[in-house]
Short mmCIF file of C-alpha atoms in Angstrom, two decimals:
data_model
loop_
_atom_site.label_atom_id
_atom_site.label_comp_id
_atom_site.label_asym_id
_atom_site.label_seq_id
_atom_site.Cartn_x
_atom_site.Cartn_y
_atom_site.Cartn_z
CA MET A 1 -7.47 4.68 -8.78
CA SER A 2 -10.76 3.23 -9.82
CA ALA A 3 -13.99 3.69 -7.92
CA PRO A 4 -16.19 0.85 -6.79
CA ALA A 5 -19.07 -0.25 -8.93
CA ALA A 6 -22.33 1.21 -7.69
CA GLY A 7 -24.87 -1.03 -9.35
CA ALA A 8 -25.25 -3.75 -6.73
CA ALA A 9 -28.61 -4.37 -5.11
CA PRO A 10 -29.09 -3.60 -1.40
CA ALA A 11 -28.24 -6.50 0.88
CA PRO A 12 -30.54 -7.68 3.67
CA SER A 13 -30.71 -5.22 6.55
CA LEU A 14 -28.95 -5.59 9.86
CA ALA A 15 -30.54 -5.28 13.26
CA PRO A 16 -32.25 -1.94 14.05
CA GLY A 17 -30.36 0.75 15.89
CA ARG A 18 -31.06 2.37 19.25
CA MET A 19 -33.78 4.70 18.00
CA GLY A 20 -35.49 1.81 16.25
CA LEU A 21 -35.52 -0.23 19.47
CA ARG A 22 -36.93 2.70 21.41
CA LEU A 23 -39.66 3.19 18.86
CA ALA A 24 -40.47 -0.51 18.99
CA VAL A 25 -40.79 -0.35 22.79
CA LEU A 26 -42.96 2.78 22.49
CA SER A 27 -45.23 1.05 19.97
CA ALA A 28 -45.62 -1.97 22.23
CA ALA A 29 -46.46 0.26 25.20
CA ILE A 30 -49.07 2.22 23.21
CA ALA A 31 -50.61 -1.02 21.88
CA LEU A 32 -50.81 -2.52 25.39
CA ALA A 33 -52.40 0.66 26.76
CA ALA A 34 -54.90 0.82 23.87
CA ILE A 35 -55.94 -2.78 24.43
CA ASN A 36 -56.35 -2.33 28.17
CA THR A 37 -58.26 0.98 27.98
CA GLY A 38 -60.00 0.72 24.61
CA ASN A 39 -59.08 4.38 24.00
CA ASN A 40 -59.47 5.18 20.30
CA LEU A 41 -56.92 7.99 20.58
CA LEU A 42 -54.27 5.47 21.59
CA TYR A 43 -55.18 3.31 18.61
CA LEU A 44 -54.79 6.39 16.40
CA MET A 45 -51.38 7.13 17.94
CA LEU A 46 -50.35 3.51 17.36
CA SER A 47 -51.42 3.77 13.71
CA LEU A 48 -49.36 6.92 13.29
CA VAL A 49 -46.28 5.32 14.86
CA LEU A 50 -46.59 2.19 12.70
CA GLY A 51 -47.16 4.31 9.61
CA LEU A 52 -44.05 6.33 10.45
CA ALA A 53 -42.11 3.09 10.80
CA ALA A 54 -43.31 1.87 7.40
CA VAL A 55 -42.34 5.18 5.78
CA SER A 56 -38.93 5.03 7.46
CA VAL A 57 -38.22 1.52 6.17
CA ALA A 58 -39.27 2.48 2.64
CA ALA A 59 -37.18 5.67 2.77
CA ALA A 60 -34.13 3.71 3.92
CA ARG A 61 -34.50 1.25 1.05
CA LEU A 62 -34.81 4.04 -1.52
CA ALA A 63 -32.03 6.16 -0.05
CA VAL A 64 -29.44 3.38 0.13
CA GLY A 65 -30.12 2.67 -3.53
CA THR A 66 -28.82 6.15 -4.42
CA LEU A 67 -25.49 5.67 -2.68
CA ALA A 68 -22.30 6.10 -4.72
CA VAL A 69 -19.12 5.29 -2.82
CA HIS A 70 -15.63 6.06 -4.12
CA VAL A 71 -12.75 4.55 -2.13
CA ARG A 72 -9.22 5.77 -2.71
CA LEU A 73 -6.16 3.92 -1.45
CA PRO A 74 -2.49 4.47 -2.33
CA ASP A 75 -1.10 2.36 -5.16
CA GLU A 76 1.51 1.03 -2.76
CA ALA A 77 1.81 0.66 1.00
CA VAL A 78 4.37 -0.96 3.28
CA CYS A 79 3.34 -3.71 5.65
CA GLY A 80 3.22 -2.40 9.21
CA ARG A 81 3.36 1.28 8.23
CA PRO A 82 0.37 3.67 8.27
CA MET A 83 -1.31 4.61 5.02
CA VAL A 84 -4.07 7.16 4.37
CA ALA A 85 -7.37 5.83 3.04
CA THR A 86 -10.12 8.19 1.86
CA VAL A 87 -13.73 7.70 0.87
CA ARG A 88 -16.23 9.99 -0.86
CA VAL A 89 -19.95 9.30 -0.49
CA ARG A 90 -22.78 10.75 -2.55
CA GLY A 91 -26.52 10.15 -2.18
CA ARG A 92 -29.96 11.66 -1.60
CA PHE A 93 -31.10 11.84 2.06
CA ARG A 94 -33.61 14.71 2.25
CA PHE A 95 -35.74 13.87 5.29
CA LEU A 96 -33.03 14.91 7.78
CA PRO A 97 -30.54 17.83 7.72
CA GLN A 98 -27.71 15.32 8.19
CA THR A 99 -27.35 11.56 8.38
CA TRP A 100 -24.49 9.13 8.86
CA ILE A 101 -23.05 6.64 6.41
CA ASP A 102 -20.84 3.84 7.68
CA VAL A 103 -18.40 2.49 5.04
CA THR A 104 -16.25 -0.60 5.61
CA LEU A 105 -13.54 -1.95 3.34
CA ALA A 106 -12.98 -5.57 4.30
CA GLY A 107 -9.90 -7.38 3.11
CA PRO A 108 -6.90 -9.46 4.14
CA PRO A 109 -4.40 -6.57 4.53
CA CYS A 110 -6.57 -4.69 7.07
CA SER A 111 -10.17 -3.71 7.75
CA ILE A 112 -10.86 0.00 7.20
CA ARG A 113 -13.94 1.80 8.49
CA TRP A 114 -15.12 5.32 7.80
CA THR A 115 -18.10 7.13 9.39
CA VAL A 116 -19.19 9.92 7.07
CA ALA A 117 -21.59 12.70 8.10
CA LEU A 118 -23.63 13.41 4.96
CA PRO A 119 -25.43 16.80 4.84
CA ALA A 120 -28.77 16.81 3.02
CA ALA A 121 -27.97 20.22 1.46
CA THR A 122 -25.03 18.95 -0.61
CA GLY A 123 -25.67 15.20 -0.67
CA GLN A 124 -21.94 14.43 -0.62
CA ALA A 125 -19.10 14.26 1.88
CA ALA A 126 -15.66 12.72 2.34
CA ALA A 127 -13.63 11.23 5.17
CA ALA A 128 -10.07 10.00 5.65
CA VAL A 129 -8.53 7.57 8.13
CA GLN A 130 -5.15 6.02 8.77
CA ALA A 131 -4.85 2.26 8.37
CA ILE A 132 -1.96 -0.15 8.90
CA PRO A 133 -1.79 -3.16 6.55
CA VAL A 134 -0.63 -6.27 8.36
CA ARG A 135 0.05 -8.61 5.44
CA ARG A 136 1.95 -8.07 2.22
CA GLY A 137 0.40 -8.98 -1.12
CA LEU A 138 -1.52 -7.68 -4.13
CA TYR A 139 -5.16 -6.94 -3.37
CA GLU A 140 -7.92 -6.26 -5.89
CA ARG A 141 -11.74 -6.13 -5.86
CA LEU A 142 -11.96 -5.80 -2.10
CA PRO A 143 -15.55 -5.81 -0.79
CA VAL A 144 -17.02 -2.46 0.27
CA ILE A 145 -20.10 -2.31 2.51
CA ALA A 146 -21.98 0.97 2.96
CA SER A 147 -24.67 1.04 5.66
CA THR A 148 -27.05 3.64 7.10
CA GLY A 149 -29.92 3.80 9.59
CA TYR A 150 -31.57 6.73 7.79
CA PRO A 151 -33.97 8.21 8.65
CA LEU A 152 -35.14 6.83 12.04
CA ASP A 153 -32.67 4.01 12.61
CA LEU A 154 -35.48 1.48 12.40
CA ARG A 155 -33.64 -0.55 9.79
CA ILE A 156 -29.90 -0.53 9.21
CA ALA A 157 -29.78 -0.93 5.44
CA ARG A 158 -26.55 -1.73 3.72
CA ARG A 159 -25.23 -2.02 0.20
CA ARG A 160 -22.46 -4.24 -1.06
CA LEU A 161 -20.04 -2.74 -3.56
CA ALA A 162 -16.73 -3.81 -5.06
CA TRP A 163 -13.60 -1.66 -5.03
CA GLU A 164 -12.08 -1.93 -8.48
CA GLY A 165 -8.65 -0.58 -7.57
CA SER A 166 -5.39 -2.37 -6.82
CA LEU A 167 -3.28 -2.14 -3.67
CA ALA A 168 0.26 -3.51 -3.45
CA VAL A 169 1.36 -4.04 0.16
CA LEU A 170 5.15 -4.23 0.10
CA PRO A 171 7.11 -6.32 2.62
CA ALA A 172 8.18 -4.62 5.81
CA PHE A 173 11.86 -3.66 5.88
CA GLU A 174 14.30 -1.45 7.72
CA PRO A 175 16.14 1.03 5.46
CA ILE A 176 19.84 0.26 5.06
CA ARG A 177 22.66 2.71 4.35
CA SER A 178 25.18 0.38 2.77
CA LEU A 179 25.53 -3.14 1.43
CA ARG A 180 28.71 -5.17 1.06
CA TRP A 181 29.34 -8.48 -0.69
CA PRO A 182 32.45 -10.28 -1.97
CA GLY A 183 33.95 -8.04 -4.60
CA GLY A 184 31.60 -5.07 -4.28
CA SER A 185 29.47 -2.74 -2.21
CA ALA A 186 26.72 -0.17 -2.56
CA GLY A 187 25.69 2.84 -0.58
CA ALA A 188 29.04 3.58 1.05
CA ARG A 189 29.91 7.25 0.94
CA PRO A 190 33.08 8.60 -0.71
CA GLY A 191 36.00 8.34 1.66
CA GLU A 192 34.65 5.35 3.61
CA ALA A 193 37.03 2.41 3.77
CA SER A 194 34.29 -0.02 2.83
CA SER A 195 33.73 1.51 -0.58
CA PRO A 196 35.52 -0.38 -3.38
CA ARG A 197 34.05 1.67 -6.23
CA GLN A 198 36.59 2.48 -8.87
CA ALA A 199 36.86 5.60 -10.94
CA GLY A 200 36.07 5.34 -14.60
CA ALA A 201 33.81 6.48 -17.39
CA GLY A 202 30.30 7.12 -16.15
CA VAL A 203 27.71 9.75 -15.36
CA ASP A 204 27.48 9.52 -11.55
CA LEU A 205 29.94 11.73 -9.67
CA ARG A 206 31.88 9.70 -7.12
CA THR A 207 34.15 12.28 -5.53
CA LEU A 208 36.48 15.25 -6.11
CA ARG A 209 40.23 14.86 -5.63
CA ALA A 210 43.44 16.74 -6.29
CA TYR A 211 44.79 16.68 -9.83
CA ALA A 212 47.51 14.09 -10.48
CA PRO A 213 49.84 13.83 -13.49
CA GLY A 214 48.16 11.90 -16.27
CA ASP A 215 44.60 12.92 -15.36
CA ASP A 216 42.33 13.99 -18.18
CA ALA A 217 42.21 17.78 -18.18
CA ARG A 218 38.58 17.65 -19.32
CA ARG A 219 37.65 16.32 -15.89
CA ILE A 220 38.98 19.35 -14.02
CA ASP A 221 36.28 20.97 -11.87
CA TRP A 222 37.08 24.67 -12.32
CA ARG A 223 34.69 25.90 -9.64
CA SER A 224 36.27 23.70 -6.94
CA THR A 225 39.71 24.56 -8.27
CA ALA A 226 39.03 28.30 -7.92
CA ARG A 227 37.56 27.83 -4.43
CA SER A 228 40.41 25.69 -3.05
CA GLY A 229 43.33 27.13 -4.99
CA THR A 230 44.33 23.58 -6.00
CA ALA A 231 43.51 21.83 -9.25
CA MET A 232 40.61 19.42 -8.56
CA VAL A 233 39.30 16.71 -10.88
CA ARG A 234 35.99 14.84 -10.91
CA GLU A 235 35.88 11.06 -10.52
CA PHE A 236 32.89 9.10 -11.78
CA ASP A 237 31.65 5.63 -10.92
CA ARG A 238 32.01 3.04 -13.64
CA ASP A 239 28.74 2.30 -15.38
CA GLU A 240 29.01 -1.45 -14.84
CA GLU A 241 29.33 -0.91 -11.08
CA ARG A 242 25.92 0.76 -11.07
CA ARG A 243 24.21 -2.50 -12.04
CA LEU A 244 22.91 -4.94 -9.47
CA ARG A 245 21.02 -8.19 -10.12
CA LEU A 246 19.10 -9.98 -7.37
CA VAL A 247 18.35 -13.68 -7.77
CA LEU A 248 15.51 -14.59 -5.40
CA ASP A 249 15.41 -18.17 -4.13
CA THR A 250 11.82 -18.86 -3.08
CA GLU A 251 12.58 -22.15 -1.34
CA ALA A 252 12.59 -21.78 2.46
CA PRO A 253 11.99 -24.07 5.45
CA SER A 254 9.34 -21.77 6.97
CA ASP A 255 7.26 -18.71 6.23
CA GLU A 256 9.27 -16.69 8.75
CA ALA A 257 12.56 -17.51 7.04
CA PHE A 258 11.10 -16.68 3.63
CA GLU A 259 9.67 -13.36 4.82
CA ALA A 260 13.12 -12.40 6.10
CA VAL A 261 14.57 -13.02 2.62
CA VAL A 262 11.81 -10.98 0.94
CA SER A 263 12.31 -8.13 3.44
CA LEU A 264 16.02 -8.10 2.65
CA ALA A 265 15.22 -7.93 -1.07
CA ALA A 266 12.89 -4.98 -0.42
CA ALA A 267 15.57 -3.20 1.61
CA ILE A 268 18.13 -3.70 -1.18
CA ALA A 269 15.62 -2.42 -3.75
CA ASP A 270 15.08 0.67 -1.59
CA LEU A 271 18.85 1.22 -1.34
CA ALA A 272 19.20 0.80 -5.11
CA ARG A 273 16.52 3.44 -5.66
CA ARG A 274 18.26 5.90 -3.34
CA GLU A 275 21.69 5.19 -4.82
CA ARG A 276 20.36 5.21 -8.40
CA LEU A 277 21.59 1.71 -9.13
CA GLU A 278 20.27 -0.23 -12.11
CA LEU A 279 18.46 -3.04 -10.34
CA SER A 280 17.02 -6.23 -11.80
CA LEU A 281 15.22 -9.09 -10.06
CA GLU A 282 15.29 -12.70 -11.23
CA LEU A 283 12.42 -14.92 -10.08
CA PRO A 284 11.96 -18.70 -10.39
CA GLY A 285 11.64 -19.86 -13.98
CA GLY A 286 14.15 -17.31 -15.25
CA ARG A 287 11.73 -14.38 -15.20
CA VAL A 288 13.73 -11.14 -14.97
CA LEU A 289 12.22 -7.79 -14.00
CA THR A 290 13.99 -4.47 -14.54
CA ASP A 291 11.20 -1.94 -13.99
CA GLN A 292 11.33 -0.68 -10.40
CA ALA A 293 7.55 -0.63 -9.95
CA ALA A 294 7.30 -4.18 -11.30
CA ILE A 295 10.04 -5.31 -8.89
CA ARG A 296 8.21 -3.85 -5.91
CA ARG A 297 4.92 -5.47 -6.92
CA ALA A 298 6.69 -8.80 -7.47
CA LEU A 299 8.13 -8.64 -3.96
CA ALA A 300 4.65 -7.91 -2.65
CA ALA A 301 3.15 -10.97 -4.36
CA VAL A 302 5.94 -13.60 -4.33
CA THR A 303 5.18 -16.80 -2.42
CA ARG A 304 7.29 -19.48 -0.80
CA SER A 305 7.97 -22.73 -2.63
CA GLU A 306 8.84 -26.14 -1.26
CA GLY A 307 10.44 -29.35 -2.43
CA GLY A 308 13.42 -27.93 -4.29
CA ALA A 309 11.46 -25.55 -6.56
CA GLY A 310 13.59 -22.70 -5.27
CA ALA A 311 14.90 -20.39 -7.93
CA ASP A 312 14.61 -23.10 -10.58
CA GLY A 313 18.18 -24.16 -9.83
CA ARG A 314 19.58 -20.80 -10.79
CA ALA A 315 20.57 -19.84 -7.26
CA GLY A 316 23.15 -22.60 -7.18
CA ARG A 317 24.60 -21.68 -10.57
CA VAL A 318 25.13 -17.94 -10.10
CA PRO A 319 28.53 -17.21 -8.54
CA PRO A 320 28.35 -14.67 -5.67
CA GLY A 321 29.29 -11.27 -6.97
CA GLY A 322 29.58 -12.51 -10.55
CA GLY A 323 27.46 -13.27 -13.53
CA GLY A 324 28.20 -10.68 -16.19
CA ARG A 325 28.52 -6.91 -15.96
CA GLY A 326 27.67 -5.53 -12.53
CA SER A 327 27.03 -7.80 -9.58
CA SER A 328 24.64 -10.71 -9.05
CA LEU A 329 23.47 -11.44 -5.52
CA VAL A 330 21.63 -14.61 -4.53
CA LEU A 331 19.09 -14.07 -1.76
CA SER A 332 18.16 -17.34 -0.10
CA ALA A 333 17.10 -18.73 3.27
CA ASP A 334 19.80 -21.38 2.76
CA PRO A 335 23.19 -19.89 3.75
CA ALA A 336 24.96 -22.38 1.46
CA ARG A 337 23.25 -20.85 -1.60
CA ALA A 338 23.01 -17.22 -0.49
CA THR A 339 25.61 -14.58 -1.29
CA PRO A 340 27.33 -13.44 1.94
CA LEU A 341 26.12 -9.91 2.58
CA GLY A 342 27.11 -7.20 5.04
CA VAL A 343 24.33 -4.71 5.81
CA GLY A 344 25.06 -1.34 7.35
#
């Protein structure tokens, strides 16, 4: 994860903090008393207070210029679920034993704020908070604002930075245990009636069963045979049944309907990862993704289309459960184009 660039100039200050307001009131009171009494000692005290204020403002300007802020977010997060966000701050603040640094990451997924206590002895500290992104998408170069009232809170100085990392907020989804469609299913456990997987050549163990005449002796599981006293053979899932292709139709009558389709695609992708299925995703224009990380990021960034753009006509041409080796499923907000699915 990249760190934000630290070469930006300080932005205009915000309003002074509580201590700054108190010092301003004290200065006004001393000035009023000096004018009314003509006491030179009061004028001297007023000069000292104003000089202290000038030094404080100059120190704040210099100190905020030394700030280096490193924000770290996860590469991926799920919309509506907590994620951990950390920040590390480094700078020179020597007039006080400890000062505070307020860091804010502002962006569409969520606004994150850290308050970091920075000791003068080390000049660096870190903080972590939990944040909940509320909108899916790909986010880059989010603005970072670091502010401090050091040393006397007379001037809240801040510095604008840019976080150079990338955050993919995946669509919210509920994990599913099994998926059924005409002619196939995924996720059903061995022995369940809903599982139509067939035994064949493959590498994924489907189940163990008693030996039957004609079975290949090379598939005998000798450990299970010795334990049960009955000859047991291993059955494997066919390789072609471990392939699943999703065709995503981006045409939808509303954002809510489209988000439901994207959430279903994310849930199927999660099931495919857990079941070790070979998953591919076809987007409008015929773009096909097979890398799991690329599929997740595509689901985070995909947008709704209108006016018949859809899946570039492909959704209507792919037969449910067909389309080559493995299974092809059309995910669409239009029931007439979508593959009928049973989710368990």
